[in-house]
């Protein structure tokens, strides 16, 4: 709270705690200020231990919503422990495999159709279909975090949660983004640990950090997006498997979003 008072002396500052004991501290600021405040919070994360994220909910609103949806405390505690210990690369790969199986099981594919689908899930097959390496990343622009049309009175909350990184937030706050009835992934019902595995992998591989999360929306700031076809193909496949509502074509994603400094995802 001292950090927020120092950075935003004019802002409304609030604190709340969820029923599982997660503290949330936040400042309500104009959309023009969210980027700077988030960056300050990210730079000082090593000092404070608090990870920032932009959202439409106040700390109190977030806590009430989390508690209203409810959770199994024992399962939540197990997930909080497992998110540190799990093999996130293996779990992320399993999400891709499960999506491929879920997408193709029971469909009347002939061999040619099946091979076409397989190309979108195999980076070695997808990479040759992408454009050559680029010199620098595409400049990404936030779609929702700074959208005045989606922000009442042009304001957003920048909330902070004690976490090792943004990848832990889906476990600490299981209903932070996407519809809690299906976690934003259709009938496959991925869990918060799946979310955390992919977010951690993306953070380590490409410097992707959780930036904005609310409802069905998620945005990541990407410091080192893949610029060569092989890396872009891998990122595109994982984005395609994770959020087919937004990433509906792996080739387009490999040439576009995967090489951008902002990944904006939305679940229908």
PDB file of C-alpha atoms in Angstrom:
ATOM      1  CA  UNK A   1       0.000   0.000   0.000  1.00  0.00           C
ATOM      2  CA  UNK A   2       2.943   2.322   0.626  1.00  0.00           C
ATOM      3  CA  UNK A   3       4.168   1.690  -2.913  1.00  0.00           C
ATOM      4  CA  UNK A   4       0.764   2.591  -4.331  1.00  0.00           C
ATOM      5  CA  UNK A   5       0.478   5.696  -2.156  1.00  0.00           C
ATOM      6  CA  UNK A   6       3.924   6.734  -3.340  1.00  0.00           C
ATOM      7  CA  UNK A   7       3.178   6.158  -7.023  1.00  0.00           C
ATOM      8  CA  UNK A   8      -0.475   7.255  -7.044  1.00  0.00           C
ATOM      9  CA  UNK A   9      -1.109   9.683  -4.200  1.00  0.00           C
ATOM     10  CA  UNK A  10      -4.377  10.767  -5.809  1.00  0.00           C
ATOM     11  CA  UNK A  11      -5.726   7.252  -6.424  1.00  0.00           C
ATOM     12  CA  UNK A  12      -8.349   5.321  -4.515  1.00  0.00           C
ATOM     13  CA  UNK A  13      -6.494   2.500  -2.749  1.00  0.00           C
ATOM     14  CA  UNK A  14      -8.173  -0.596  -1.316  1.00  0.00           C
ATOM     15  CA  UNK A  15      -7.346  -3.892   0.376  1.00  0.00           C
ATOM     16  CA  UNK A  16      -9.295  -7.139   0.786  1.00  0.00           C
ATOM     17  CA  UNK A  17      -8.703 -10.780   1.659  1.00  0.00           C
ATOM     18  CA  UNK A  18     -10.329 -13.820   0.065  1.00  0.00           C
ATOM     19  CA  UNK A  19     -11.803 -16.635   2.109  1.00  0.00           C
ATOM     20  CA  UNK A  20      -8.678 -18.679   1.352  1.00  0.00           C
ATOM     21  CA  UNK A  21      -6.462 -15.968   2.868  1.00  0.00           C
ATOM     22  CA  UNK A  22      -5.145 -14.293  -0.279  1.00  0.00           C
ATOM     23  CA  UNK A  23      -4.495 -10.576   0.244  1.00  0.00           C
ATOM     24  CA  UNK A  24      -5.340  -8.255  -2.654  1.00  0.00           C
ATOM     25  CA  UNK A  25      -4.226  -4.623  -2.662  1.00  0.00           C
ATOM     26  CA  UNK A  26      -5.122  -2.285  -5.496  1.00  0.00           C
ATOM     27  CA  UNK A  27      -5.284   1.252  -6.840  1.00  0.00           C
ATOM     28  CA  UNK A  28      -7.999   2.640  -9.109  1.00  0.00           C
ATOM     29  CA  UNK A  29      -6.375   4.759 -11.800  1.00  0.00           C
ATOM     30  CA  UNK A  30      -7.141   6.220 -15.214  1.00  0.00           C
ATOM     31  CA  UNK A  31      -6.588   3.839 -18.107  1.00  0.00           C
ATOM     32  CA  UNK A  32      -3.732   6.067 -19.278  1.00  0.00           C
ATOM     33  CA  UNK A  33      -1.832   5.221 -16.083  1.00  0.00           C
ATOM     34  CA  UNK A  34      -2.323   1.460 -15.867  1.00  0.00           C
ATOM     35  CA  UNK A  35       0.673   0.613 -18.040  1.00  0.00           C
ATOM     36  CA  UNK A  36       3.116   2.725 -16.035  1.00  0.00           C
ATOM     37  CA  UNK A  37       1.831   1.469 -12.673  1.00  0.00           C
ATOM     38  CA  UNK A  38       1.929  -2.151 -13.847  1.00  0.00           C
ATOM     39  CA  UNK A  39       5.506  -1.686 -15.072  1.00  0.00           C
ATOM     40  CA  UNK A  40       6.555  -0.156 -11.733  1.00  0.00           C
ATOM     41  CA  UNK A  41       4.961  -3.084  -9.921  1.00  0.00           C
ATOM     42  CA  UNK A  42       6.669  -5.599 -12.194  1.00  0.00           C
ATOM     43  CA  UNK A  43      10.102  -3.954 -11.801  1.00  0.00           C
ATOM     44  CA  UNK A  44       9.767  -3.934  -8.029  1.00  0.00           C
ATOM     45  CA  UNK A  45       8.318  -7.432  -7.738  1.00  0.00           C
ATOM     46  CA  UNK A  46      11.661  -8.824  -6.582  1.00  0.00           C
ATOM     47  CA  UNK A  47      11.678  -6.261  -3.784  1.00  0.00           C
ATOM     48  CA  UNK A  48       8.009  -6.412  -2.762  1.00  0.00           C
ATOM     49  CA  UNK A  49       6.957  -9.965  -3.655  1.00  0.00           C
ATOM     50  CA  UNK A  50       3.642  -8.598  -4.996  1.00  0.00           C
ATOM     51  CA  UNK A  51       2.661  -9.257  -8.619  1.00  0.00           C
ATOM     52  CA  UNK A  52       0.542  -6.593 -10.378  1.00  0.00           C
ATOM     53  CA  UNK A  53      -2.319  -7.208 -12.760  1.00  0.00           C
ATOM     54  CA  UNK A  54      -4.775  -4.835 -14.421  1.00  0.00           C
ATOM     55  CA  UNK A  55      -8.458  -5.660 -14.018  1.00  0.00           C
ATOM     56  CA  UNK A  56     -11.950  -4.228 -13.843  1.00  0.00           C
ATOM     57  CA  UNK A  57     -12.589  -5.447 -10.268  1.00  0.00           C
ATOM     58  CA  UNK A  58     -11.607  -3.760  -7.015  1.00  0.00           C
ATOM     59  CA  UNK A  59      -9.836  -5.904  -4.404  1.00  0.00           C
ATOM     60  CA  UNK A  60     -13.110  -6.154  -2.488  1.00  0.00           C
ATOM     61  CA  UNK A  61     -15.072  -7.050  -5.605  1.00  0.00           C
ATOM     62  CA  UNK A  62     -12.504  -9.685  -6.549  1.00  0.00           C
ATOM     63  CA  UNK A  63     -12.570 -11.216  -3.066  1.00  0.00           C
ATOM     64  CA  UNK A  64     -16.380 -11.306  -2.967  1.00  0.00           C
ATOM     65  CA  UNK A  65     -16.523 -12.928  -6.395  1.00  0.00           C
ATOM     66  CA  UNK A  66     -13.921 -15.548  -5.497  1.00  0.00           C
ATOM     67  CA  UNK A  67     -15.760 -16.385  -2.268  1.00  0.00           C
ATOM     68  CA  UNK A  68     -19.166 -16.385  -3.953  1.00  0.00           C
ATOM     69  CA  UNK A  69     -18.026 -18.974  -6.481  1.00  0.00           C
ATOM     70  CA  UNK A  70     -16.581 -21.047  -3.648  1.00  0.00           C
ATOM     71  CA  UNK A  71     -13.803 -23.594  -3.717  1.00  0.00           C
ATOM     72  CA  UNK A  72     -12.694 -26.767  -2.017  1.00  0.00           C
ATOM     73  CA  UNK A  73     -10.133 -25.487   0.493  1.00  0.00           C
ATOM     74  CA  UNK A  74      -8.175 -28.744   0.549  1.00  0.00           C
ATOM     75  CA  UNK A  75      -8.039 -28.830  -3.260  1.00  0.00           C
ATOM     76  CA  UNK A  76      -7.030 -25.170  -3.355  1.00  0.00           C
ATOM     77  CA  UNK A  77      -4.191 -25.776  -0.878  1.00  0.00           C
ATOM     78  CA  UNK A  78      -3.015 -28.773  -2.892  1.00  0.00           C
ATOM     79  CA  UNK A  79      -2.982 -26.671  -6.072  1.00  0.00           C
ATOM     80  CA  UNK A  80      -1.050 -23.850  -4.367  1.00  0.00           C
ATOM     81  CA  UNK A  81       1.623 -26.378  -3.420  1.00  0.00           C
ATOM     82  CA  UNK A  82       1.628 -28.208  -6.740  1.00  0.00           C
ATOM     83  CA  UNK A  83       1.977 -25.083  -8.891  1.00  0.00           C
ATOM     84  CA  UNK A  84       5.530 -24.719  -7.547  1.00  0.00           C
ATOM     85  CA  UNK A  85       6.466 -28.385  -7.959  1.00  0.00           C
ATOM     86  CA  UNK A  86       4.721 -29.418 -11.183  1.00  0.00           C
ATOM     87  CA  UNK A  87       6.592 -30.022 -14.434  1.00  0.00           C
ATOM     88  CA  UNK A  88       5.031 -27.088 -16.256  1.00  0.00           C
ATOM     89  CA  UNK A  89       6.591 -27.957 -19.626  1.00  0.00           C
ATOM     90  CA  UNK A  90       5.143 -31.464 -19.522  1.00  0.00           C
ATOM     91  CA  UNK A  91       1.756 -30.199 -18.363  1.00  0.00           C
ATOM     92  CA  UNK A  92       1.683 -27.564 -21.095  1.00  0.00           C
ATOM     93  CA  UNK A  93       2.478 -30.257 -23.672  1.00  0.00           C
ATOM     94  CA  UNK A  94      -0.366 -32.374 -22.318  1.00  0.00           C
ATOM     95  CA  UNK A  95      -2.768 -29.471 -22.887  1.00  0.00           C
ATOM     96  CA  UNK A  96      -1.775 -29.421 -26.562  1.00  0.00           C
ATOM     97  CA  UNK A  97      -2.159 -33.196 -26.897  1.00  0.00           C
ATOM     98  CA  UNK A  98      -5.524 -33.234 -25.118  1.00  0.00           C
ATOM     99  CA  UNK A  99      -6.819 -30.433 -27.330  1.00  0.00           C
ATOM    100  CA  UNK A 100      -5.765 -32.307 -30.468  1.00  0.00           C
ATOM    101  CA  UNK A 101      -7.537 -35.448 -29.282  1.00  0.00           C
ATOM    102  CA  UNK A 102     -10.592 -33.492 -28.149  1.00  0.00           C
ATOM    103  CA  UNK A 103     -10.777 -31.679 -31.501  1.00  0.00           C
ATOM    104  CA  UNK A 104     -10.451 -34.765 -33.674  1.00  0.00           C
ATOM    105  CA  UNK A 105     -12.139 -37.589 -31.759  1.00  0.00           C
ATOM    106  CA  UNK A 106     -15.314 -38.755 -33.410  1.00  0.00           C
ATOM    107  CA  UNK A 107     -15.101 -36.437 -36.417  1.00  0.00           C
ATOM    108  CA  UNK A 108     -15.475 -37.957 -39.891  1.00  0.00           C
ATOM    109  CA  UNK A 109     -11.990 -37.074 -41.113  1.00  0.00           C
ATOM    110  CA  UNK A 110     -10.429 -38.752 -44.084  1.00  0.00           C
ATOM    111  CA  UNK A 111      -6.646 -39.208 -44.070  1.00  0.00           C
ATOM    112  CA  UNK A 112      -5.984 -35.882 -45.811  1.00  0.00           C
ATOM    113  CA  UNK A 113      -8.139 -33.936 -43.343  1.00  0.00           C
ATOM    114  CA  UNK A 114      -6.451 -35.633 -40.408  1.00  0.00           C
ATOM    115  CA  UNK A 115      -2.989 -34.765 -41.713  1.00  0.00           C
ATOM    116  CA  UNK A 116      -4.089 -31.152 -42.164  1.00  0.00           C
ATOM    117  CA  UNK A 117      -5.192 -30.989 -38.547  1.00  0.00           C
ATOM    118  CA  UNK A 118      -1.977 -32.662 -37.431  1.00  0.00           C
ATOM    119  CA  UNK A 119       0.083 -29.970 -39.165  1.00  0.00           C
ATOM    120  CA  UNK A 120      -1.460 -27.359 -36.878  1.00  0.00           C
ATOM    121  CA  UNK A 121      -0.307 -29.245 -33.779  1.00  0.00           C
ATOM    122  CA  UNK A 122       3.212 -30.233 -34.866  1.00  0.00           C
ATOM    123  CA  UNK A 123       5.750 -27.369 -34.804  1.00  0.00           C
ATOM    124  CA  UNK A 124       8.065 -29.201 -37.209  1.00  0.00           C
ATOM    125  CA  UNK A 125       5.232 -29.384 -39.750  1.00  0.00           C
ATOM    126  CA  UNK A 126       3.859 -25.925 -39.027  1.00  0.00           C
ATOM    127  CA  UNK A 127       7.160 -23.996 -39.130  1.00  0.00           C
ATOM    128  CA  UNK A 128       7.746 -24.411 -42.929  1.00  0.00           C
ATOM    129  CA  UNK A 129       4.288 -22.916 -43.524  1.00  0.00           C
ATOM    130  CA  UNK A 130       5.194 -19.703 -41.717  1.00  0.00           C
ATOM    131  CA  UNK A 131       6.950 -16.593 -42.975  1.00  0.00           C
ATOM    132  CA  UNK A 132      10.747 -16.371 -42.577  1.00  0.00           C
ATOM    133  CA  UNK A 133      12.405 -14.987 -39.464  1.00  0.00           C
ATOM    134  CA  UNK A 134      11.792 -11.321 -38.719  1.00  0.00           C
ATOM    135  CA  UNK A 135      14.306  -8.795 -37.397  1.00  0.00           C
ATOM    136  CA  UNK A 136      12.167  -7.534 -34.539  1.00  0.00           C
ATOM    137  CA  UNK A 137       8.829  -8.268 -32.899  1.00  0.00           C
ATOM    138  CA  UNK A 138       5.514  -6.770 -33.928  1.00  0.00           C
ATOM    139  CA  UNK A 139       4.404  -4.029 -31.570  1.00  0.00           C
ATOM    140  CA  UNK A 140       1.379  -5.248 -29.671  1.00  0.00           C
ATOM    141  CA  UNK A 141      -1.267  -2.924 -28.255  1.00  0.00           C
ATOM    142  CA  UNK A 142      -3.541  -3.762 -25.305  1.00  0.00           C
ATOM    143  CA  UNK A 143      -7.081  -4.408 -26.498  1.00  0.00           C
ATOM    144  CA  UNK A 144      -8.977  -4.305 -23.220  1.00  0.00           C
ATOM    145  CA  UNK A 145      -6.770  -3.005 -20.434  1.00  0.00           C
ATOM    146  CA  UNK A 146      -6.774   0.530 -21.855  1.00  0.00           C
ATOM    147  CA  UNK A 147     -10.076   0.420 -23.775  1.00  0.00           C
ATOM    148  CA  UNK A 148     -12.237   3.277 -22.556  1.00  0.00           C
ATOM    149  CA  UNK A 149     -15.273   1.665 -24.141  1.00  0.00           C
ATOM    150  CA  UNK A 150     -14.847  -1.335 -21.849  1.00  0.00           C
ATOM    151  CA  UNK A 151     -13.831   0.702 -18.798  1.00  0.00           C
ATOM    152  CA  UNK A 152     -16.441   2.567 -16.812  1.00  0.00           C
ATOM    153  CA  UNK A 153     -15.465   6.235 -16.517  1.00  0.00           C
ATOM    154  CA  UNK A 154     -12.104   5.437 -18.132  1.00  0.00           C
ATOM    155  CA  UNK A 155     -10.769   3.795 -14.972  1.00  0.00           C
ATOM    156  CA  UNK A 156      -9.133   0.450 -14.175  1.00  0.00           C
ATOM    157  CA  UNK A 157      -7.817  -1.242 -11.060  1.00  0.00           C
ATOM    158  CA  UNK A 158      -4.203  -2.309 -10.805  1.00  0.00           C
ATOM    159  CA  UNK A 159      -4.274  -5.010  -8.154  1.00  0.00           C
ATOM    160  CA  UNK A 160      -1.359  -6.737  -6.444  1.00  0.00           C
ATOM    161  CA  UNK A 161      -1.166 -10.287  -5.047  1.00  0.00           C
ATOM    162  CA  UNK A 162       1.752 -11.947  -3.270  1.00  0.00           C
ATOM    163  CA  UNK A 163       3.052 -14.455  -5.829  1.00  0.00           C
ATOM    164  CA  UNK A 164       6.272 -15.762  -7.360  1.00  0.00           C
ATOM    165  CA  UNK A 165       5.030 -14.563 -10.734  1.00  0.00           C
ATOM    166  CA  UNK A 166       1.893 -13.858 -12.705  1.00  0.00           C
ATOM    167  CA  UNK A 167       1.630 -17.535 -13.560  1.00  0.00           C
ATOM    168  CA  UNK A 168       0.530 -18.284  -9.979  1.00  0.00           C
ATOM    169  CA  UNK A 169      -2.495 -15.996 -10.086  1.00  0.00           C
ATOM    170  CA  UNK A 170      -4.890 -18.494 -11.762  1.00  0.00           C
ATOM    171  CA  UNK A 171      -4.253 -20.843  -8.823  1.00  0.00           C
ATOM    172  CA  UNK A 172      -4.336 -18.232  -6.061  1.00  0.00           C
ATOM    173  CA  UNK A 173      -7.484 -16.664  -7.569  1.00  0.00           C
ATOM    174  CA  UNK A 174      -9.142 -19.544  -9.482  1.00  0.00           C
ATOM    175  CA  UNK A 175     -11.889 -17.334 -10.945  1.00  0.00           C
ATOM    176  CA  UNK A 176      -9.672 -14.438 -11.947  1.00  0.00           C
ATOM    177  CA  UNK A 177     -10.485 -14.803 -15.641  1.00  0.00           C
ATOM    178  CA  UNK A 178     -12.711 -16.884 -17.913  1.00  0.00           C
ATOM    179  CA  UNK A 179     -16.087 -18.341 -16.986  1.00  0.00           C
ATOM    180  CA  UNK A 180     -15.618 -20.301 -13.748  1.00  0.00           C
ATOM    181  CA  UNK A 181     -18.104 -22.953 -14.860  1.00  0.00           C
ATOM    182  CA  UNK A 182     -15.762 -24.141 -17.566  1.00  0.00           C
ATOM    183  CA  UNK A 183     -12.545 -22.164 -17.007  1.00  0.00           C
ATOM    184  CA  UNK A 184     -12.760 -20.706 -20.491  1.00  0.00           C
ATOM    185  CA  UNK A 185     -11.754 -23.849 -22.347  1.00  0.00           C
ATOM    186  CA  UNK A 186     -14.951 -25.477 -23.522  1.00  0.00           C
ATOM    187  CA  UNK A 187     -15.952 -28.944 -22.390  1.00  0.00           C
ATOM    188  CA  UNK A 188     -12.301 -29.938 -21.882  1.00  0.00           C
ATOM    189  CA  UNK A 189     -12.428 -28.144 -18.514  1.00  0.00           C
ATOM    190  CA  UNK A 190      -8.782 -27.251 -18.033  1.00  0.00           C
ATOM    191  CA  UNK A 191      -7.858 -26.517 -14.439  1.00  0.00           C
ATOM    192  CA  UNK A 192      -6.058 -23.533 -12.872  1.00  0.00           C
ATOM    193  CA  UNK A 193      -2.941 -25.723 -12.720  1.00  0.00           C
ATOM    194  CA  UNK A 194      -3.110 -26.073 -16.509  1.00  0.00           C
ATOM    195  CA  UNK A 195      -3.402 -22.296 -16.803  1.00  0.00           C
ATOM    196  CA  UNK A 196      -0.425 -21.851 -14.496  1.00  0.00           C
ATOM    197  CA  UNK A 197       1.678 -24.383 -16.416  1.00  0.00           C
ATOM    198  CA  UNK A 198       1.180 -22.611 -19.728  1.00  0.00           C
ATOM    199  CA  UNK A 199       1.710 -19.150 -18.233  1.00  0.00           C
ATOM    200  CA  UNK A 200       4.919 -20.249 -16.534  1.00  0.00           C
ATOM    201  CA  UNK A 201       6.225 -21.906 -19.674  1.00  0.00           C
ATOM    202  CA  UNK A 202       5.493 -18.789 -21.716  1.00  0.00           C
ATOM    203  CA  UNK A 203       7.141 -16.621 -19.081  1.00  0.00           C
ATOM    204  CA  UNK A 204      10.324 -18.695 -19.159  1.00  0.00           C
ATOM    205  CA  UNK A 205      10.430 -19.226 -22.934  1.00  0.00           C
ATOM    206  CA  UNK A 206       9.359 -15.828 -24.241  1.00  0.00           C
ATOM    207  CA  UNK A 207       9.110 -13.460 -21.279  1.00  0.00           C
ATOM    208  CA  UNK A 208       5.303 -13.418 -21.399  1.00  0.00           C
ATOM    209  CA  UNK A 209       3.864 -11.876 -18.230  1.00  0.00           C
ATOM    210  CA  UNK A 210       0.261 -11.696 -17.073  1.00  0.00           C
ATOM    211  CA  UNK A 211      -0.891  -8.108 -17.586  1.00  0.00           C
ATOM    212  CA  UNK A 212      -4.698  -7.929 -17.733  1.00  0.00           C
ATOM    213  CA  UNK A 213      -7.243 -10.451 -16.482  1.00  0.00           C
ATOM    214  CA  UNK A 214     -10.971 -10.121 -15.986  1.00  0.00           C
ATOM    215  CA  UNK A 215     -14.022 -12.131 -17.018  1.00  0.00           C
ATOM    216  CA  UNK A 216     -13.266 -13.943 -20.285  1.00  0.00           C
ATOM    217  CA  UNK A 217     -10.292 -11.679 -21.112  1.00  0.00           C
ATOM    218  CA  UNK A 218      -6.571 -12.250 -20.660  1.00  0.00           C
ATOM    219  CA  UNK A 219      -3.649 -10.190 -21.941  1.00  0.00           C
ATOM    220  CA  UNK A 220       0.050 -10.976 -21.651  1.00  0.00           C
ATOM    221  CA  UNK A 221       2.970  -8.609 -22.194  1.00  0.00           C
ATOM    222  CA  UNK A 222       5.657 -10.514 -24.116  1.00  0.00           C
ATOM    223  CA  UNK A 223       9.241  -9.281 -23.760  1.00  0.00           C
ATOM    224  CA  UNK A 224      10.919 -11.825 -26.066  1.00  0.00           C
ATOM    225  CA  UNK A 225       8.387 -13.130 -28.599  1.00  0.00           C
ATOM    226  CA  UNK A 226       9.734 -15.797 -30.957  1.00  0.00           C
ATOM    227  CA  UNK A 227      10.981 -14.310 -34.207  1.00  0.00           C
ATOM    228  CA  UNK A 228      12.015 -17.443 -36.119  1.00  0.00           C
ATOM    229  CA  UNK A 229       9.488 -19.860 -37.676  1.00  0.00           C
ATOM    230  CA  UNK A 230      10.256 -22.784 -35.345  1.00  0.00           C
ATOM    231  CA  UNK A 231       9.725 -20.771 -32.168  1.00  0.00           C
ATOM    232  CA  UNK A 232       6.695 -18.977 -33.594  1.00  0.00           C
ATOM    233  CA  UNK A 233       5.213 -22.330 -34.591  1.00  0.00           C
ATOM    234  CA  UNK A 234       5.626 -23.686 -31.063  1.00  0.00           C
ATOM    235  CA  UNK A 235       4.050 -20.605 -29.496  1.00  0.00           C
ATOM    236  CA  UNK A 236       1.210 -20.592 -32.030  1.00  0.00           C
ATOM    237  CA  UNK A 237       0.365 -24.233 -31.357  1.00  0.00           C
ATOM    238  CA  UNK A 238       0.217 -23.682 -27.612  1.00  0.00           C
ATOM    239  CA  UNK A 239      -1.925 -20.553 -28.022  1.00  0.00           C
ATOM    240  CA  UNK A 240      -4.149 -22.419 -30.483  1.00  0.00           C
ATOM    241  CA  UNK A 241      -4.633 -25.300 -28.039  1.00  0.00           C
ATOM    242  CA  UNK A 242      -5.229 -22.997 -25.082  1.00  0.00           C
ATOM    243  CA  UNK A 243      -7.649 -20.493 -26.600  1.00  0.00           C
ATOM    244  CA  UNK A 244      -9.273 -21.664 -29.808  1.00  0.00           C
ATOM    245  CA  UNK A 245     -11.909 -18.938 -29.502  1.00  0.00           C
ATOM    246  CA  UNK A 246      -9.266 -16.301 -30.219  1.00  0.00           C
ATOM    247  CA  UNK A 247      -6.578 -18.314 -32.017  1.00  0.00           C
ATOM    248  CA  UNK A 248      -8.557 -20.149 -34.670  1.00  0.00           C
ATOM    249  CA  UNK A 249      -5.747 -20.676 -37.157  1.00  0.00           C
ATOM    250  CA  UNK A 250      -2.231 -21.691 -36.138  1.00  0.00           C
ATOM    251  CA  UNK A 251      -0.622 -20.354 -39.323  1.00  0.00           C
ATOM    252  CA  UNK A 252      -2.113 -16.900 -38.841  1.00  0.00           C
ATOM    253  CA  UNK A 253      -1.112 -16.949 -35.169  1.00  0.00           C
ATOM    254  CA  UNK A 254       2.430 -18.017 -36.051  1.00  0.00           C
ATOM    255  CA  UNK A 255       2.793 -15.127 -38.481  1.00  0.00           C
ATOM    256  CA  UNK A 256       1.017 -12.643 -36.227  1.00  0.00           C
ATOM    257  CA  UNK A 257       0.229 -12.844 -32.511  1.00  0.00           C
ATOM    258  CA  UNK A 258       3.041 -15.268 -31.642  1.00  0.00           C
ATOM    259  CA  UNK A 259       5.630 -12.719 -32.867  1.00  0.00           C
ATOM    260  CA  UNK A 260       3.941  -9.801 -31.121  1.00  0.00           C
ATOM    261  CA  UNK A 261       4.733  -8.075 -27.821  1.00  0.00           C
ATOM    262  CA  UNK A 262       1.117  -8.498 -26.652  1.00  0.00           C
ATOM    263  CA  UNK A 263      -0.968 -11.665 -26.592  1.00  0.00           C
ATOM    264  CA  UNK A 264      -4.666 -10.873 -26.205  1.00  0.00           C
ATOM    265  CA  UNK A 265      -6.956 -13.844 -25.569  1.00  0.00           C
ATOM    266  CA  UNK A 266     -10.703 -14.051 -25.204  1.00  0.00           C
ATOM    267  CA  UNK A 267     -12.997 -16.996 -24.549  1.00  0.00           C
ATOM    268  CA  UNK A 268     -16.559 -17.132 -25.812  1.00  0.00           C
TER     269      UNK A 268
END
